[in-house]
Short mmCIF file of C-alpha atoms in Angstrom, two decimals:
data_model
loop_
_atom_site.label_atom_id
_atom_site.label_comp_id
_atom_site.label_asym_id
_atom_site.label_seq_id
_atom_site.Cartn_x
_atom_site.Cartn_y
_atom_site.Cartn_z
CA MET L 144 56.81 -53.86 28.72
CA LEU L 145 58.69 -50.60 28.22
CA SER L 146 55.48 -48.78 29.18
CA ALA L 147 56.23 -49.59 32.84
CA LYS L 148 57.72 -46.71 34.81
CA THR L 149 61.02 -47.84 36.30
CA GLN L 150 64.25 -46.09 37.17
CA LEU L 151 65.64 -47.42 33.88
CA THR L 152 62.78 -46.28 31.65
CA SER L 153 62.74 -42.88 33.34
CA ALA L 154 66.48 -42.50 32.81
CA ARG L 155 66.15 -43.35 29.14
CA LYS L 156 63.53 -40.63 28.77
CA GLY L 157 65.95 -38.11 30.25
CA ILE L 158 64.09 -37.93 33.56
CA VAL L 159 66.14 -37.49 36.74
CA THR L 160 64.06 -39.19 39.43
CA GLU L 161 64.05 -38.34 43.11
CA ALA L 162 65.96 -41.57 43.77
CA MET L 163 68.65 -40.53 41.30
CA LYS L 164 68.97 -37.15 43.02
CA ARG L 165 69.41 -38.80 46.41
CA VAL L 166 71.99 -41.23 45.04
CA ALA L 167 73.84 -38.34 43.41
CA GLU L 168 73.94 -36.48 46.72
CA PHE L 169 75.28 -39.52 48.58
CA GLU L 170 77.89 -40.23 45.90
CA ASN L 171 78.86 -36.57 45.48
CA ARG L 172 78.05 -36.84 41.78
CA ASP L 173 76.00 -34.76 39.37
CA PRO L 174 72.44 -36.12 39.06
CA GLU L 175 72.86 -36.24 35.29
CA PHE L 176 75.83 -38.58 35.74
CA ILE L 177 73.64 -40.97 37.73
CA ARG L 178 70.82 -40.75 35.18
CA ALA L 179 73.18 -41.50 32.30
CA GLY L 180 74.64 -44.50 34.12
CA VAL L 181 71.19 -45.91 34.89
CA ALA L 182 70.13 -45.38 31.27
CA LYS L 183 73.21 -47.22 30.03
CA GLY L 184 72.84 -50.05 32.54
CA THR L 185 76.18 -49.50 34.28
CA ILE L 186 74.41 -48.20 37.41
CA VAL L 187 71.37 -49.67 39.16
CA ILE L 188 69.20 -48.26 41.93
CA PRO L 189 67.33 -51.18 43.56
CA ALA L 190 64.15 -49.50 44.74
CA ASN L 191 60.86 -51.38 44.73
CA ILE L 192 57.94 -48.96 44.54
CA ARG L 193 56.42 -50.75 47.58
CA HIS L 194 59.47 -50.25 49.84
CA GLU L 195 58.29 -47.02 51.43
CA ASN L 196 61.07 -46.18 53.92
CA LEU L 197 63.93 -47.00 51.55
CA GLN L 198 66.94 -44.74 51.25
CA PRO L 199 67.91 -45.26 47.57
CA MET L 200 71.35 -46.75 46.99
CA GLY L 201 73.27 -46.68 43.72
CA ILE L 202 75.46 -49.59 42.64
CA GLY L 203 77.82 -49.61 39.70
CA ARG L 204 80.43 -47.85 37.61
CA CYS L 205 82.30 -44.93 39.22
CA LEU L 206 80.29 -45.16 42.44
CA LYS L 207 81.46 -46.15 45.90
CA THR L 208 81.93 -49.88 46.33
CA LYS L 209 78.91 -51.38 48.08
CA ILE L 210 78.83 -54.20 50.62
CA ASN L 211 75.99 -56.68 51.12
CA ALA L 212 75.16 -58.54 54.33
CA ASN L 213 73.20 -61.80 54.46
CA ILE L 214 70.67 -62.61 57.17
CA GLY L 215 67.86 -65.13 57.42
CA THR L 216 66.13 -67.82 59.42
CA SER L 217 66.79 -71.54 59.11
CA SER L 218 65.23 -74.80 60.24
CA LEU L 219 67.30 -74.46 63.43
CA SER L 220 66.46 -70.83 64.21
CA SER L 221 63.29 -69.00 63.14
CA CYS L 222 63.02 -65.96 65.38
CA ILE L 223 61.89 -62.83 63.54
CA ASN L 224 63.12 -60.52 66.30
CA ARG L 225 66.55 -62.09 66.00
CA GLU L 226 66.59 -61.36 62.26
CA LEU L 227 65.58 -57.76 62.90
CA GLU L 228 68.49 -57.48 65.33
CA LYS L 229 70.80 -58.78 62.60
CA LEU L 230 69.33 -56.30 60.12
CA LEU L 231 69.84 -53.32 62.40
CA ALA L 232 73.37 -54.44 63.28
CA ALA L 233 74.26 -54.87 59.61
CA VAL L 234 72.99 -51.41 58.72
CA LYS L 235 74.64 -49.86 61.79
CA TYR L 236 78.04 -51.18 60.77
CA GLY L 237 77.80 -50.14 57.14
CA ALA L 238 75.98 -52.73 55.05
CA ASP L 239 74.67 -51.04 51.90
CA THR L 240 72.21 -53.82 51.06
CA VAL L 241 70.86 -56.84 52.95
CA MET L 242 69.68 -60.18 51.61
CA ASP L 243 67.00 -62.18 53.39
CA LEU L 244 67.97 -65.80 52.80
CA SER L 245 65.39 -67.24 55.19
CA THR L 246 64.47 -70.91 54.96
CA GLY L 247 62.76 -71.27 58.34
CA ASP L 248 59.17 -70.77 59.48
CA ASP L 249 56.74 -68.12 58.24
CA LEU L 250 58.83 -66.79 55.37
CA GLU L 251 56.24 -64.24 54.29
CA ASN L 252 55.93 -62.52 57.65
CA THR L 253 59.69 -62.64 58.22
CA ARG L 254 60.27 -60.92 54.90
CA ARG L 255 57.50 -58.38 55.55
CA GLN L 256 59.02 -57.36 58.88
CA ILE L 257 62.53 -57.11 57.46
CA ILE L 258 61.36 -54.85 54.63
CA LEU L 259 59.25 -52.77 57.02
CA HIS L 260 62.25 -52.08 59.26
CA SER L 261 64.90 -51.68 56.56
CA THR L 262 66.10 -48.41 55.09
CA VAL L 263 68.51 -50.22 52.75
CA PRO L 264 67.59 -52.34 49.70
CA ILE L 265 66.45 -55.88 50.54
CA GLY L 266 67.21 -58.81 48.27
CA THR L 267 65.92 -62.38 48.16
CA VAL L 268 66.48 -65.68 46.35
CA PRO L 269 63.00 -66.88 45.31
CA ILE L 270 64.11 -70.46 44.68
CA TYR L 271 64.72 -70.78 48.43
CA GLU L 272 61.03 -70.19 49.06
CA LEU L 273 60.14 -72.68 46.33
CA ALA L 274 62.34 -75.26 48.05
CA CYS L 275 60.66 -74.61 51.40
CA GLN L 276 57.13 -75.14 50.07
CA GLY L 277 57.41 -78.91 49.84
CA GLY L 278 59.25 -79.33 53.09
CA ASN L 279 62.45 -80.54 51.42
CA ASP L 280 64.56 -80.01 48.32
CA GLN L 281 63.22 -83.18 46.68
CA GLU L 282 59.66 -81.93 46.12
CA ILE L 283 59.98 -78.54 44.44
CA ASP L 284 57.12 -77.31 42.27
CA PHE L 285 58.91 -75.69 39.33
CA SER L 286 55.73 -74.98 37.38
CA ARG L 287 55.50 -71.63 35.64
CA GLU L 288 52.50 -70.70 37.78
CA ASN L 289 54.27 -71.43 41.06
CA ILE L 290 57.49 -69.65 40.12
CA LEU L 291 55.63 -66.52 39.04
CA SER L 292 53.35 -66.65 42.09
CA VAL L 293 56.32 -66.62 44.48
CA ILE L 294 58.12 -63.86 42.57
CA ARG L 295 55.00 -61.70 42.37
CA SER L 296 54.27 -62.18 46.07
CA GLN L 297 57.79 -61.08 47.00
CA ALA L 298 57.62 -58.12 44.61
CA GLU L 299 54.30 -57.01 46.12
CA GLN L 300 55.88 -57.10 49.57
CA GLY L 301 58.57 -54.65 48.49
CA VAL L 302 61.65 -56.77 47.72
CA ASP L 303 64.11 -54.48 45.93
CA TYR L 304 66.21 -57.06 44.10
CA MET L 305 65.95 -60.78 43.46
CA THR L 306 68.53 -63.39 42.59
CA ILE L 307 67.21 -65.47 39.69
CA HIS L 308 69.28 -68.41 38.46
CA ALA L 309 68.10 -68.25 34.85
CA GLY L 310 71.53 -68.58 33.24
CA ILE L 311 72.24 -72.22 33.99
CA ARG L 312 71.43 -74.25 30.85
CA PRO L 313 71.53 -77.97 29.95
CA GLU L 314 74.58 -77.60 27.69
CA GLN L 315 76.64 -76.41 30.68
CA ILE L 316 76.05 -79.56 32.74
CA PRO L 317 78.74 -81.77 31.10
CA ALA L 318 81.46 -79.20 31.83
CA ALA L 319 80.29 -78.90 35.43
CA SER L 320 80.36 -82.68 35.87
CA ARG L 321 84.11 -82.66 35.16
CA ARG L 322 84.82 -80.37 38.10
CA LYS L 323 86.33 -81.29 41.43
CA LEU L 324 83.27 -79.96 43.27
CA ARG L 325 80.76 -79.80 40.41
CA ILE L 326 77.92 -77.37 41.32
CA VAL L 327 78.10 -75.74 44.76
CA SER L 328 75.41 -73.06 44.37
CA ARG L 329 72.29 -74.31 46.13
CA GLY L 330 69.97 -72.69 43.60
CA GLY L 331 72.13 -73.86 40.72
CA ALA L 332 72.26 -77.43 42.02
CA LEU L 333 68.48 -77.62 42.51
CA ILE L 334 67.85 -76.39 38.98
CA ALA L 335 70.53 -78.62 37.44
CA ARG L 336 69.07 -81.70 39.13
CA TYR L 337 65.60 -80.80 37.91
CA MET L 338 66.82 -80.33 34.33
CA VAL L 339 68.70 -83.65 34.33
CA GLN L 340 65.86 -85.62 35.92
CA ASN L 341 63.20 -84.16 33.64
CA HIS L 342 65.30 -83.76 30.45
CA CYS L 343 64.25 -80.13 30.17
CA ASP L 344 65.57 -76.59 30.13
CA ASN L 345 65.82 -74.25 33.11
CA PRO L 346 62.27 -73.39 34.28
CA PHE L 347 63.38 -69.86 35.22
CA TYR L 348 64.79 -69.38 31.73
CA ASN L 349 61.57 -70.66 30.18
CA CYS L 350 59.42 -68.05 31.96
CA PHE L 351 61.99 -65.24 31.95
CA ASP L 352 59.81 -62.82 29.99
CA ASP L 353 57.01 -63.29 32.52
CA ILE L 354 59.47 -62.64 35.35
CA LEU L 355 60.53 -59.43 33.62
CA GLU L 356 56.93 -58.23 33.45
CA ILE L 357 56.58 -58.58 37.22
CA CYS L 358 59.91 -56.88 37.87
CA ALA L 359 59.02 -53.98 35.58
CA GLU L 360 55.67 -53.53 37.33
CA TYR L 361 57.28 -53.09 40.76
CA ASP L 362 60.70 -51.84 39.61
CA VAL L 363 62.48 -54.87 41.06
CA THR L 364 66.13 -55.10 40.07
CA LEU L 365 67.23 -58.54 38.90
CA SER L 366 70.46 -60.02 40.19
CA LEU L 367 71.24 -62.78 37.72
CA GLY L 368 72.59 -65.63 39.83
CA ASP L 369 75.73 -67.58 39.04
CA GLY L 370 74.61 -71.16 39.53
CA MET L 371 77.88 -72.35 37.99
CA ARG L 372 80.17 -70.44 40.33
CA PRO L 373 83.31 -72.44 41.19
CA GLY L 374 83.44 -74.00 44.64
CA CYS L 375 87.19 -74.45 44.78
CA LEU L 376 90.25 -72.90 43.15
CA ALA L 377 90.74 -75.93 40.90
CA ASP L 378 87.38 -75.21 39.23
CA ALA L 379 87.93 -71.46 38.81
CA SER L 380 87.52 -69.78 35.42
CA ASP L 381 86.43 -72.97 33.66
CA ASP L 382 84.16 -73.57 30.69
CA ALA L 383 81.02 -74.01 32.82
CA GLN L 384 81.54 -70.72 34.64
CA PHE L 385 82.15 -68.66 31.52
CA ALA L 386 79.41 -70.36 29.48
CA GLU L 387 76.93 -69.30 32.14
CA LEU L 388 78.45 -65.80 32.31
CA ALA L 389 77.90 -65.40 28.56
CA GLU L 390 74.28 -66.49 29.04
CA LEU L 391 73.88 -63.97 31.85
CA GLY L 392 75.10 -61.29 29.48
CA ARG L 393 72.38 -62.20 27.00
CA LEU L 394 69.75 -62.27 29.73
CA GLY L 395 70.98 -58.90 30.97
CA ARG L 396 70.25 -57.39 27.56
CA ARG L 397 66.74 -58.81 27.71
CA CYS L 398 66.30 -57.20 31.12
CA ARG L 399 67.28 -53.77 29.86
CA GLU L 400 65.11 -54.14 26.77
CA ALA L 401 62.18 -54.76 29.15
CA GLY L 402 63.02 -51.71 31.25
CA VAL L 403 64.31 -53.82 34.15
CA GLN L 404 67.53 -52.95 35.97
CA VAL L 405 70.03 -55.80 36.24
CA MET L 406 73.13 -56.85 38.13
CA ILE L 407 75.32 -59.86 37.40
CA GLU L 408 76.42 -62.16 40.21
CA GLY L 409 80.07 -63.07 40.19
CA PRO L 410 82.25 -66.06 40.92
CA GLY L 411 82.91 -67.88 44.16
CA HIS L 412 86.38 -69.39 44.63
CA ILE L 413 88.94 -67.61 42.43
CA PRO L 414 92.74 -67.42 42.92
CA MET L 415 94.00 -63.89 43.40
CA HIS L 416 95.88 -63.75 40.10
CA GLU L 417 92.66 -64.51 38.15
CA ILE L 418 90.38 -61.92 39.76
CA GLU L 419 91.29 -59.08 37.41
CA MET L 420 90.68 -61.29 34.38
CA ASN L 421 87.29 -62.32 35.76
CA MET L 422 86.28 -58.70 36.34
CA LYS L 423 87.22 -57.74 32.79
CA LYS L 424 85.46 -60.82 31.40
CA GLU L 425 82.20 -59.71 33.00
CA GLN L 426 82.59 -56.20 31.61
CA GLU L 427 83.07 -57.69 28.15
CA LEU L 428 80.30 -60.31 28.19
CA CYS L 429 77.74 -58.41 30.28
CA ASP L 430 78.07 -54.86 28.91
CA ASP L 431 79.67 -53.58 32.13
CA ALA L 432 76.56 -54.24 34.21
CA PRO L 433 77.21 -53.92 37.96
CA PHE L 434 79.12 -57.02 39.09
CA TYR L 435 77.86 -58.51 42.37
CA ILE L 436 80.92 -60.59 43.29
CA LEU L 437 80.55 -63.22 46.02
CA GLY L 438 83.95 -62.47 47.47
CA PRO L 439 85.57 -63.92 45.50
CA VAL L 440 86.95 -66.43 48.00
CA VAL L 441 90.69 -66.55 47.37
CA MET L 442 91.57 -69.81 49.14
CA ASP L 443 89.98 -73.17 49.93
CA CYS L 444 91.71 -73.85 53.25
CA ALA L 445 89.77 -71.46 55.50
CA PRO L 446 86.23 -72.81 55.96
CA GLY L 447 84.42 -70.79 58.60
CA TYR L 448 86.49 -67.72 57.80
CA ASP L 449 84.84 -66.67 54.55
CA HIS L 450 84.42 -63.15 55.91
CA ILE L 451 88.22 -62.84 55.73
CA THR L 452 88.96 -64.69 52.51
CA SER L 453 86.03 -62.99 50.78
CA ALA L 454 87.17 -59.55 51.95
CA ILE L 455 90.56 -60.15 50.33
CA GLY L 456 88.96 -61.10 47.02
CA ALA L 457 86.45 -58.26 47.20
CA ALA L 458 89.19 -55.69 47.78
CA ILE L 459 91.11 -56.92 44.74
CA GLY L 460 87.97 -57.08 42.61
CA ALA L 461 86.87 -53.58 43.56
CA TRP L 462 90.35 -52.24 42.84
#
């Protein structure tokens, strides 16, 4: 798989790509600094070879802190023009990346239009499309063929990075069952239910090498999802969370061995005094790969105001 030409494989060969030069200019860094960071895995440049109008963005160690914005249709609202308005507004006000979390009608065309009109990296969560195929979360086709078909289709469209929940494993389930809120990640919950009902391992884990082949072909960056992220402060920094984080570290090494760039998704609800420890834990277990923290949310008592509670946690985490 290392024969594929990606930002990572180029960096390891000592090649400074055009994307690296543009990131270096934006970050006011030497291009060689960017190349070395990409080669080491502490910097990623999500840049699918099919995303033609992309302005490359670097994420990681010693670079400016980046902010992601989420958009997407739902069963209640499936207007593509509305999503394009959200995209343009997000970019206008400083979003560095945008995730399309659509679950409404015509997912493929919605995604195509978003990528076509976006100059920033676009991310997706493929399991959301899998869940939409059957009409409800109860009838998901987790076959290897279907998983890879969805991921390849999204890669061919130009998706720059994908959240894959491959780190949740059967041995983590007992620890999660002892939580106050158990599993709050939608992707994580869908996979956990499937594993329990079918007495099997994570289907994304089982076909991870095949996923890496697709990502290497299109230079898709993987964002390894935290299906065991805590949903309340009482569940923060527990055995389930850190067992998955250790697994994500191992999967991250497999990504880099395959020439695929990788980010690690971070925790959800974390009290302020534990954020620093969580940041250092990721650096230790995941070889200092870029940490895509979902906030963290620093309190449980502000539903509907996550943009505020998450901003507090993000500021502490970035610091």
